mmCIF file with all atom_site columns, C-alpha atoms in Angstrom:
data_model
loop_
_atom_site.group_PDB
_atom_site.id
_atom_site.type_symbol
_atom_site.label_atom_id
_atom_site.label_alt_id
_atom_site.label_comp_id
_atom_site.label_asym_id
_atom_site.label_entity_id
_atom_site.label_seq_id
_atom_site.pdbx_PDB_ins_code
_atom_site.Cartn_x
_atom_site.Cartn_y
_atom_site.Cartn_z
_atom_site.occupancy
_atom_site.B_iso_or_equiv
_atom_site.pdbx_formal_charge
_atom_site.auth_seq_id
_atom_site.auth_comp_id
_atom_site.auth_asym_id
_atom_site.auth_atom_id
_atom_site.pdbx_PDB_model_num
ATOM 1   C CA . UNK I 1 1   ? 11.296  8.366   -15.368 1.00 0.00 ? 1   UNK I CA 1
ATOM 2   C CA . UNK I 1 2   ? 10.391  10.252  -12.417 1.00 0.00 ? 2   UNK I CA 1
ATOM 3   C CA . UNK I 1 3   ? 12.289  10.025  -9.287  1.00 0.00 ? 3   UNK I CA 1
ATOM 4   C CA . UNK I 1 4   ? 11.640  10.446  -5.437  1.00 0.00 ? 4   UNK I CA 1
ATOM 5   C CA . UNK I 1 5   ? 14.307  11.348  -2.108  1.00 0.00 ? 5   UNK I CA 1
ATOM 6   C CA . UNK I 1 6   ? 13.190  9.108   0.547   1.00 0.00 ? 6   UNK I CA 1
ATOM 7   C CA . UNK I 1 7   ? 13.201  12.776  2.452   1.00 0.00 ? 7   UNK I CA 1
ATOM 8   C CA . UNK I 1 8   ? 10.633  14.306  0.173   1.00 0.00 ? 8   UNK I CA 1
ATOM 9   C CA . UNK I 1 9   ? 7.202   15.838  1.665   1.00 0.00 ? 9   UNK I CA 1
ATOM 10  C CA . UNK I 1 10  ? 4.215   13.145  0.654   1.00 0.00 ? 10  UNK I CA 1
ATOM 11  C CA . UNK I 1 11  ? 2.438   16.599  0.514   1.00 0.00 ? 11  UNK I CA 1
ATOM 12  C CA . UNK I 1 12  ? 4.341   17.319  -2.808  1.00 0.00 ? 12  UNK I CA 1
ATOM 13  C CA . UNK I 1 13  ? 3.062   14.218  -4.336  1.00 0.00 ? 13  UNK I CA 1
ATOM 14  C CA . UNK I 1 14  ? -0.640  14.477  -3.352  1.00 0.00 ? 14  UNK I CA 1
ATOM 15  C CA . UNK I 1 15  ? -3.686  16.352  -4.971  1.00 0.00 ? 15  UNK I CA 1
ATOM 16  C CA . UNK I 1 16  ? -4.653  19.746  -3.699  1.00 0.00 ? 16  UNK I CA 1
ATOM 17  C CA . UNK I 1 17  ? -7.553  18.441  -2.167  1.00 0.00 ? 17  UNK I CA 1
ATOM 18  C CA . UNK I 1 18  ? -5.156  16.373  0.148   1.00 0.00 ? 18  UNK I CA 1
ATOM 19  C CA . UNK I 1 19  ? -3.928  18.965  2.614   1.00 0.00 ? 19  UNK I CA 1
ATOM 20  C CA . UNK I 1 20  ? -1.773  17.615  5.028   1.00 0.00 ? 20  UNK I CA 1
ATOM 21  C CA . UNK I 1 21  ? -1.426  19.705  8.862   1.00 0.00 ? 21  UNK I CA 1
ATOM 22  C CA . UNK I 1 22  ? 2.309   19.919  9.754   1.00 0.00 ? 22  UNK I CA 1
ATOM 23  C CA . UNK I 1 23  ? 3.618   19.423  12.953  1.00 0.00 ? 23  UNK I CA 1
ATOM 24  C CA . UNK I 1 24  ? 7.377   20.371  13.316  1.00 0.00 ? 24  UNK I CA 1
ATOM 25  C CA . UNK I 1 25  ? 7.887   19.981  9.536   1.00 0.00 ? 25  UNK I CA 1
ATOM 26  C CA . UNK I 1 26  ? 6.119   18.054  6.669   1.00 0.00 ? 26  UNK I CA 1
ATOM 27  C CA . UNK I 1 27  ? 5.676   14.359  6.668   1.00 0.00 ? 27  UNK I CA 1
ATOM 28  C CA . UNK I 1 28  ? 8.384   12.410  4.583   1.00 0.00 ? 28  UNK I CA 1
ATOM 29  C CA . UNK I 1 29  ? 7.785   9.608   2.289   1.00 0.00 ? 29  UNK I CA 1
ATOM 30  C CA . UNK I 1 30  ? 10.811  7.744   4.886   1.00 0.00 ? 30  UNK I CA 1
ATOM 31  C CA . UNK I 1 31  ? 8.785   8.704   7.920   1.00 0.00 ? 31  UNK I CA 1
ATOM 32  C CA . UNK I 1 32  ? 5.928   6.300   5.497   1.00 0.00 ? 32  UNK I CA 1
ATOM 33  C CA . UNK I 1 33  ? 7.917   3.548   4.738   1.00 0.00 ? 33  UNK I CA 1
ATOM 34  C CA . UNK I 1 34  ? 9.736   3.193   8.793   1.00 0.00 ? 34  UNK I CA 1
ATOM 35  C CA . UNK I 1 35  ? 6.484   3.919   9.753   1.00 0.00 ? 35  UNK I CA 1
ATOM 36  C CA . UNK I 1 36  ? 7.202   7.660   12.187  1.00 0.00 ? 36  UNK I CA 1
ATOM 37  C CA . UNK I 1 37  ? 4.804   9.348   9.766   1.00 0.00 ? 37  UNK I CA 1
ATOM 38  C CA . UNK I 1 38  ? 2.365   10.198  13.270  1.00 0.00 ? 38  UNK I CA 1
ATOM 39  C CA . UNK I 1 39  ? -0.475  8.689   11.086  1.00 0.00 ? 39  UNK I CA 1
ATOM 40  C CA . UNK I 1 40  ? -2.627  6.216   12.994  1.00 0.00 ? 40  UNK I CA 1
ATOM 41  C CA . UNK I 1 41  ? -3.073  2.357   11.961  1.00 0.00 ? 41  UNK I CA 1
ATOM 42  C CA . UNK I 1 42  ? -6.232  3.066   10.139  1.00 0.00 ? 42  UNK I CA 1
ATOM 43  C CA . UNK I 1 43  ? -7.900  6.769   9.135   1.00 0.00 ? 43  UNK I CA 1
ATOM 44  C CA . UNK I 1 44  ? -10.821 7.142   11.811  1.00 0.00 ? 44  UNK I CA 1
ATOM 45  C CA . UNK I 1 45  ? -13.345 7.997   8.865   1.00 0.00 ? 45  UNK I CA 1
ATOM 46  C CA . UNK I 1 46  ? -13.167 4.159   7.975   1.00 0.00 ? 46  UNK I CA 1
ATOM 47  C CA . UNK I 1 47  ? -16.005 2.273   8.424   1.00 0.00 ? 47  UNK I CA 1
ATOM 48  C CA . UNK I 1 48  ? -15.249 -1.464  9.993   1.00 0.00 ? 48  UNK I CA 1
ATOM 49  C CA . UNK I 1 49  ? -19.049 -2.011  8.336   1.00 0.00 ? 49  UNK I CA 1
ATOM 50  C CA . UNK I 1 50  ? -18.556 -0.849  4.994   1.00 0.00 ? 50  UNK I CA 1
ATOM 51  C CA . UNK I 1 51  ? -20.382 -2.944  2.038   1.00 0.00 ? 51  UNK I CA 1
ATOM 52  C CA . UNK I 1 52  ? -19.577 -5.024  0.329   1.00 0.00 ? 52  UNK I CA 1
ATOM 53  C CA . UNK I 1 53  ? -16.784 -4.545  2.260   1.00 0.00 ? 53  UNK I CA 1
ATOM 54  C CA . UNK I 1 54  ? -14.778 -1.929  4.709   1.00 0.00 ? 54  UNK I CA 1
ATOM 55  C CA . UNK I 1 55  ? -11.960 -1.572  2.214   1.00 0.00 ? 55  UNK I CA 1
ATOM 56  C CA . UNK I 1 56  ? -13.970 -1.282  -0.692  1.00 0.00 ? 56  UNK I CA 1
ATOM 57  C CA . UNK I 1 57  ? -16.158 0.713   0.613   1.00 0.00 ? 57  UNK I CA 1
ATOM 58  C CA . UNK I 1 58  ? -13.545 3.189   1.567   1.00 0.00 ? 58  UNK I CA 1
ATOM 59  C CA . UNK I 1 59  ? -12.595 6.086   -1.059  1.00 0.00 ? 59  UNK I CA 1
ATOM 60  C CA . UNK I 1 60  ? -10.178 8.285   -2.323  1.00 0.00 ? 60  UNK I CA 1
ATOM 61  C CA . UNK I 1 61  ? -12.124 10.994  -1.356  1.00 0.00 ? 61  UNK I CA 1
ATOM 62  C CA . UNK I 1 62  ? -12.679 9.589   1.935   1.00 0.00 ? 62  UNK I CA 1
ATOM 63  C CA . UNK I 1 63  ? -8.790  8.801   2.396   1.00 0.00 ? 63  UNK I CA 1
ATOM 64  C CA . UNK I 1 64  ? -8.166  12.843  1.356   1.00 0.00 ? 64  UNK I CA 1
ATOM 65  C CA . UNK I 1 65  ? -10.720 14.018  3.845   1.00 0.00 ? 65  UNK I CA 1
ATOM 66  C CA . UNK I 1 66  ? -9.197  12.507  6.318   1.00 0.00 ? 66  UNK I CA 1
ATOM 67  C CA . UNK I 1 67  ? -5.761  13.433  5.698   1.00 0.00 ? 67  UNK I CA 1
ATOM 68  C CA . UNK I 1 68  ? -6.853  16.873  5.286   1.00 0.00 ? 68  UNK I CA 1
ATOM 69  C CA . UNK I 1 69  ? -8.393  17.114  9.053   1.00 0.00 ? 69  UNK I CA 1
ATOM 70  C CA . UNK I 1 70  ? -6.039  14.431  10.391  1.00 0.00 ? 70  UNK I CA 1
ATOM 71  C CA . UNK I 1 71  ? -4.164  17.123  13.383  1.00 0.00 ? 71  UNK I CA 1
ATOM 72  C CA . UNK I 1 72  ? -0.391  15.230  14.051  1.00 0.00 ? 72  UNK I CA 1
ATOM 73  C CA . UNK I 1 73  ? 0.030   14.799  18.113  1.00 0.00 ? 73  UNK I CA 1
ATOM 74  C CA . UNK I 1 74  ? 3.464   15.101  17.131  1.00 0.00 ? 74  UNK I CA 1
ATOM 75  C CA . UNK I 1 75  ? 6.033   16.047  14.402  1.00 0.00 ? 75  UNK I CA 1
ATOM 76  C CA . UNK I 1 76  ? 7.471   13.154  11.965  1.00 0.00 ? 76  UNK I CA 1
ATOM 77  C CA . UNK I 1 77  ? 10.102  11.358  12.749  1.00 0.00 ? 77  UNK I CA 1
ATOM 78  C CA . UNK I 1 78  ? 9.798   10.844  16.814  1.00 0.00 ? 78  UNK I CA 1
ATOM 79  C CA . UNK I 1 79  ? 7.836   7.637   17.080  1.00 0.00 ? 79  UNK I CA 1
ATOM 80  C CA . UNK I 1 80  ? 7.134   4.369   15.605  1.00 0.00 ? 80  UNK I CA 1
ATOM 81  C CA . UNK I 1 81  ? 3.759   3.447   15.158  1.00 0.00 ? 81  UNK I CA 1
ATOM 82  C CA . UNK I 1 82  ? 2.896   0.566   12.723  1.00 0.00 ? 82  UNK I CA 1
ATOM 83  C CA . UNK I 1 83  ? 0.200   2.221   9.788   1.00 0.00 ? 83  UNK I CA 1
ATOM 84  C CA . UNK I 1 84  ? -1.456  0.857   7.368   1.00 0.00 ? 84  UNK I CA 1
ATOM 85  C CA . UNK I 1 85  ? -2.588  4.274   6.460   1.00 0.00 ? 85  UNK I CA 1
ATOM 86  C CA . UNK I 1 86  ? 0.648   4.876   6.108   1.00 0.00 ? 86  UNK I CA 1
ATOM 87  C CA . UNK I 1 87  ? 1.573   2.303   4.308   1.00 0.00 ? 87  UNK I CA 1
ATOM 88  C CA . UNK I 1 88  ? -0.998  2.851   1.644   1.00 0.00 ? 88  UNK I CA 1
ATOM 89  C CA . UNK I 1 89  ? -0.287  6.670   1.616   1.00 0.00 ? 89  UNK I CA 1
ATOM 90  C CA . UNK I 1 90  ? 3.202   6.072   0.054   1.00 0.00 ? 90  UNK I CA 1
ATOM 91  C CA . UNK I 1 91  ? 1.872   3.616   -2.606  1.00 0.00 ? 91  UNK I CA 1
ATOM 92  C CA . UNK I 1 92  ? -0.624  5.702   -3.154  1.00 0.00 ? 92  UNK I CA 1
ATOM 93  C CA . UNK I 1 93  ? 2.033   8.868   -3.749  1.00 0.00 ? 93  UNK I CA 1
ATOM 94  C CA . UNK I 1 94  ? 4.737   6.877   -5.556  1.00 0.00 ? 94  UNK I CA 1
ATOM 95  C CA . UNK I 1 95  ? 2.237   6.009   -7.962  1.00 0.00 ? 95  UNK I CA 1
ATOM 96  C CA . UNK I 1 96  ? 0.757   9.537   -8.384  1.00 0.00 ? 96  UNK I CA 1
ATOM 97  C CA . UNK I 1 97  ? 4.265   10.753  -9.191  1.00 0.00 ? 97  UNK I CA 1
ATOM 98  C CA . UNK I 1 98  ? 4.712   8.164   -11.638 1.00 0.00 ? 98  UNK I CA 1
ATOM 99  C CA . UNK I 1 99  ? 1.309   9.133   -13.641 1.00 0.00 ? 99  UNK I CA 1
ATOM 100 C CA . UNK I 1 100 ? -0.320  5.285   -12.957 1.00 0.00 ? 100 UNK I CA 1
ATOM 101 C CA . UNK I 1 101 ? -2.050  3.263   -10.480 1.00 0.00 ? 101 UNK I CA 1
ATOM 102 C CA . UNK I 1 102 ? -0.314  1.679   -7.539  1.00 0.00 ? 102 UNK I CA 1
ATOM 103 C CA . UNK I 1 103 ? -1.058  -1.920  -8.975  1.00 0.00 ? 103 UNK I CA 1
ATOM 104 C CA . UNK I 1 104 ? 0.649   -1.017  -12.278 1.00 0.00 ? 104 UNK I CA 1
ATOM 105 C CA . UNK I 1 105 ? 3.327   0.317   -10.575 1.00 0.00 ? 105 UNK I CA 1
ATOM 106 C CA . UNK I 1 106 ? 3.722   -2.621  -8.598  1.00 0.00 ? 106 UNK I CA 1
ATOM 107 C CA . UNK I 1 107 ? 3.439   -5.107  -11.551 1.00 0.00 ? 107 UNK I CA 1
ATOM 108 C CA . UNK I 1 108 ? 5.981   -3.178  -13.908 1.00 0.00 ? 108 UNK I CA 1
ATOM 109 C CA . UNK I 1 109 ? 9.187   -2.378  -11.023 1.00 0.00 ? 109 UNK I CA 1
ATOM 110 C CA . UNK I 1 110 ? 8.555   -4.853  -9.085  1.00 0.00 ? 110 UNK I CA 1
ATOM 111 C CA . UNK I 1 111 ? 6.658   -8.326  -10.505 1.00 0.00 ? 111 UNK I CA 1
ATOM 112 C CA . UNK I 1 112 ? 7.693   -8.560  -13.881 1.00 0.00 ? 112 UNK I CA 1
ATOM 113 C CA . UNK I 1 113 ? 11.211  -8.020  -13.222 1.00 0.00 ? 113 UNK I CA 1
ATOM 114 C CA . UNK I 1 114 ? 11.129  -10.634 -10.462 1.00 0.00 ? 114 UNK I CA 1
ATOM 115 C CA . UNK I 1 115 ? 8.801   -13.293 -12.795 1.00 0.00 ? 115 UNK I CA 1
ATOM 116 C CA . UNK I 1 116 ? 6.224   -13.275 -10.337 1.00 0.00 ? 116 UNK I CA 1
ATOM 117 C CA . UNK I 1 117 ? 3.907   -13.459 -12.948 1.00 0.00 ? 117 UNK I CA 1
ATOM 118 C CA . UNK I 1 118 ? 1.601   -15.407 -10.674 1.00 0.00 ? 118 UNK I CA 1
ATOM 119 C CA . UNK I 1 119 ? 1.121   -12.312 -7.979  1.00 0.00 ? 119 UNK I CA 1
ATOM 120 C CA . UNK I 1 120 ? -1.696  -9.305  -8.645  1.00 0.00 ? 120 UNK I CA 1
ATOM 121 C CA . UNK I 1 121 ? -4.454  -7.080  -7.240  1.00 0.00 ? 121 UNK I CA 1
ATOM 122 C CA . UNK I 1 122 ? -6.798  -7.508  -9.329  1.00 0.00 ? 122 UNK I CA 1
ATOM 123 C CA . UNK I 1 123 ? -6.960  -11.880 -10.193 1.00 0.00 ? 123 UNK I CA 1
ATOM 124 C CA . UNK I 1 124 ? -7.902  -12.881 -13.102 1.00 0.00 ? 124 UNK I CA 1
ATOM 125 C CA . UNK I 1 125 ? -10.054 -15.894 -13.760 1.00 0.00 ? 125 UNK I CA 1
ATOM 126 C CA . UNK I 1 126 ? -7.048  -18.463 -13.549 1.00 0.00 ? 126 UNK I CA 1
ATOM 127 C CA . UNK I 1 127 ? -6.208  -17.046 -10.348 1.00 0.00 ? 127 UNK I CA 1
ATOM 128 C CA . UNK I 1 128 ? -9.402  -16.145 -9.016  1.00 0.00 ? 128 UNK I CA 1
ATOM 129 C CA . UNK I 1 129 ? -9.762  -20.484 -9.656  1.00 0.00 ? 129 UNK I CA 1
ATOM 130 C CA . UNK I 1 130 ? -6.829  -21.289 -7.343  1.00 0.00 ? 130 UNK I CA 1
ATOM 131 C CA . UNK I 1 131 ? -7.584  -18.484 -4.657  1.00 0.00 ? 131 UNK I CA 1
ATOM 132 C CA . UNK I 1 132 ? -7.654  -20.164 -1.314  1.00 0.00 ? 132 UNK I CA 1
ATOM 133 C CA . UNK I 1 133 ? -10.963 -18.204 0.154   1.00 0.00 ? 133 UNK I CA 1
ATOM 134 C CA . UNK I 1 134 ? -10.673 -16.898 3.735   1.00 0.00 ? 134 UNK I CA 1
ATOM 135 C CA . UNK I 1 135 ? -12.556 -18.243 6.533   1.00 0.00 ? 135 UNK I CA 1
ATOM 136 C CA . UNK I 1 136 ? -15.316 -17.472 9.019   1.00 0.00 ? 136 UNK I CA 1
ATOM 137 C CA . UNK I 1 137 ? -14.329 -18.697 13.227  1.00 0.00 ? 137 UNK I CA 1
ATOM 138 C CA . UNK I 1 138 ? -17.502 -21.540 11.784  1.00 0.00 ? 138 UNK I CA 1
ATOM 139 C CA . UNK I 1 139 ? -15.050 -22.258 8.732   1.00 0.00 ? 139 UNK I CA 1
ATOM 140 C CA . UNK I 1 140 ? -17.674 -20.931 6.245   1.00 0.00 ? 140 UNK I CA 1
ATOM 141 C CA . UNK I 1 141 ? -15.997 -19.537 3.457   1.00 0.00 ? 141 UNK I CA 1
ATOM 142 C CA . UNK I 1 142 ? -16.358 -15.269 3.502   1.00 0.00 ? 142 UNK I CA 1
ATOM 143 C CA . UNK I 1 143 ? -15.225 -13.062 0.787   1.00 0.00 ? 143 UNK I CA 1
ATOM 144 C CA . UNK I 1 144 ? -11.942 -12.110 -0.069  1.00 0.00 ? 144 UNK I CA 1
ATOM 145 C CA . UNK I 1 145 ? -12.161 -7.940  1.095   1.00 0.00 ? 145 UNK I CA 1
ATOM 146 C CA . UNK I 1 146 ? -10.620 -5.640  -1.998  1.00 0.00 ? 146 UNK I CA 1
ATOM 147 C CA . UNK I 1 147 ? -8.431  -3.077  -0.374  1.00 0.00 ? 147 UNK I CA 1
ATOM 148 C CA . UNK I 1 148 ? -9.384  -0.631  -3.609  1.00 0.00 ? 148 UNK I CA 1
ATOM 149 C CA . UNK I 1 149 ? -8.192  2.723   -1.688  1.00 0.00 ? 149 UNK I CA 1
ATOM 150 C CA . UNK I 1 150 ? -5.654  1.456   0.848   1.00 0.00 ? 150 UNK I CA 1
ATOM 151 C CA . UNK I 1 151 ? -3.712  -1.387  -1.351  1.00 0.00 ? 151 UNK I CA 1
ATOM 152 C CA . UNK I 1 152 ? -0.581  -1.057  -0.627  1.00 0.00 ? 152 UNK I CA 1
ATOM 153 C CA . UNK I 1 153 ? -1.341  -1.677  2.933   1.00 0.00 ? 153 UNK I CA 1
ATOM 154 C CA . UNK I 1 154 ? -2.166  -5.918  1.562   1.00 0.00 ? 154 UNK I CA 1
ATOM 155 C CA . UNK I 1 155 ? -3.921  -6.182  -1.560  1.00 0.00 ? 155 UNK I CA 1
ATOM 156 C CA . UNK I 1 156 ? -1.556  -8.631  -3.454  1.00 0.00 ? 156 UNK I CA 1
ATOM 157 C CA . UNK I 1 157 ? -2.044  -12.208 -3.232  1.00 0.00 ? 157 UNK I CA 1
ATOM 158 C CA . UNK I 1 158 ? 0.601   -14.351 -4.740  1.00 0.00 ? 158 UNK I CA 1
ATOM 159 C CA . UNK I 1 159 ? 1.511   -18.208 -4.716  1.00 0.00 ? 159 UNK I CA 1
ATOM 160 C CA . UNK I 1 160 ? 4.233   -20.118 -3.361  1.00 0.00 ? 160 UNK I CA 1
ATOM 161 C CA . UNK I 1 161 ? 6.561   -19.807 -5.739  1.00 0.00 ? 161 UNK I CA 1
ATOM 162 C CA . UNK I 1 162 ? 6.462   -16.091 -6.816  1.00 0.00 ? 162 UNK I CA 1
ATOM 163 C CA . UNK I 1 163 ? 7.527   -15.293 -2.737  1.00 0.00 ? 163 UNK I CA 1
ATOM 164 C CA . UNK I 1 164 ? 10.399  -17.900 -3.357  1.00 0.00 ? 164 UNK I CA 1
ATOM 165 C CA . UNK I 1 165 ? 11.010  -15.751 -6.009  1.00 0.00 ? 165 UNK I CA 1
ATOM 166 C CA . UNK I 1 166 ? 10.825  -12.916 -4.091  1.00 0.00 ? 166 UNK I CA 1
ATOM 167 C CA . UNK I 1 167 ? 13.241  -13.860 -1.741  1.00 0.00 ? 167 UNK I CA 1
ATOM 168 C CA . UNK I 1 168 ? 15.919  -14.816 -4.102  1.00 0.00 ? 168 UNK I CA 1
ATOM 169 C CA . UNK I 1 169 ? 15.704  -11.486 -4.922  1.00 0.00 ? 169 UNK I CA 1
ATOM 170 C CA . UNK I 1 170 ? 16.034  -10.465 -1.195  1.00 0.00 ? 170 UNK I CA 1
ATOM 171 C CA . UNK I 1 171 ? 18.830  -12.587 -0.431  1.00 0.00 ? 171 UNK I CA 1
ATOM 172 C CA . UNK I 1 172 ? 20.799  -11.761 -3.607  1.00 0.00 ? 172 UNK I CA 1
ATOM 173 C CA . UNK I 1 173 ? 20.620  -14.424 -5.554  1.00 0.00 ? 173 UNK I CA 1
ATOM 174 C CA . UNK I 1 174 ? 18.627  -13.130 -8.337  1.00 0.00 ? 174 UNK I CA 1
ATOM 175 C CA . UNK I 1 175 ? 20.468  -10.799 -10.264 1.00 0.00 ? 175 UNK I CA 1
ATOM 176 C CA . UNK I 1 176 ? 18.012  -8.504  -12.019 1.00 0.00 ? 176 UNK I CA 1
ATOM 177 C CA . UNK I 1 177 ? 19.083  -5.270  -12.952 1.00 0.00 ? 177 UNK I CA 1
ATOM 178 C CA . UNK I 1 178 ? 15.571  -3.467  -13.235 1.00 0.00 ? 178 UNK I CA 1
ATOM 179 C CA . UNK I 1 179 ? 14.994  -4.293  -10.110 1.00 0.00 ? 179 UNK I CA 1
ATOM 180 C CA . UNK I 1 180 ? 17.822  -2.718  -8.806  1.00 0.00 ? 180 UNK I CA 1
ATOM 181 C CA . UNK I 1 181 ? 17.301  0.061   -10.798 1.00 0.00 ? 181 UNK I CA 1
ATOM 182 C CA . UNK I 1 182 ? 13.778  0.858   -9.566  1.00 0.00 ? 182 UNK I CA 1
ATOM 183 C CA . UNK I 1 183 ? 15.387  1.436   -5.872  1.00 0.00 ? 183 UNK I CA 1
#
């Protein structure tokens, strides 16, 4: 199994193609997950009018461009700015360390383990029966946007009682021991 510091460079985990400027030092995957990576909320190459939606419409390729002209105002580490790019940057890197997809990650460390065997990405048709759809400010239904390059940063959707689940697990009452393992 492969194994991350919380004080490795993200650079280390990305494709060449993703080249990363450094200001001060090399952004950390802990400067990802407290959110002091200097990376805005959203990369400024995404388009809010992407089909069939912005997220979907939004690609790898797109993400590494960005990175790879993305200039830091200031090094890692100083300031907390909430990012989704973020966010989805360290999902996105844990996953290409491990040699899989962030949703398989997600399902085998984290779901499974925790018998949340009703939470995904990608639904299947049982789920995709019992999604509650979003809604437009007229209440007519819309469709439910597929975060297919950024999903860490929201993509799951889950029922009531896989998030009790999850907070068992939270509040130490669930004893699993892959969990705790995959930390």
């Amino acid at each position: 199994m492969a194994k991350v510091a919380l004080d490795d460079p993200v650079s280390e985990l990305l494709p060449p193609e993703a080249v990363m400027m450094e200001v001060g030092r090399p952004i950390t995957l802990r400067d990802l997950a407290t959110h002091t990576s200097g990376l805005p909320s959203m990369p400024t190459n995404f388009d809010i009018h992407g089909e069939p939606d912005p997220y979907e419409a939004y690609s790898v390729e797109q993400l590494w461009s960005f990175l790879s002209g993305f200039e830091p105002e200031e090094a890692p580490g100083t300031t907390y700015e909430y990012s989704n790019l973020g966010v989805s940057l360290l999902g996105r890197a844990l996953a290409l360390k491990m040699g899989t997809t962030y949703e398989a990650l997600v399902e085998e460390r984290v779901l499974t383990p925790l018998g949340m065997n009703s939470t995904s990405i990608t639904l299947g048709p049982d789920q995709q029966g019992r999604l509650a759809p979003g809604h437009a400010p007229y209440l007519q239904p819309i469709r439910t946007w597929e975060m297919a390059t950024l999903q860490a940063s929201g993509s799951l959707r889950s029922t009531a009682e896989d998030m009790l689940n999850l907070l068992e697990a939270y509040l130490g009452r669930a004893e699993e021991p892959r969990l705790r393992d995959a930390v």
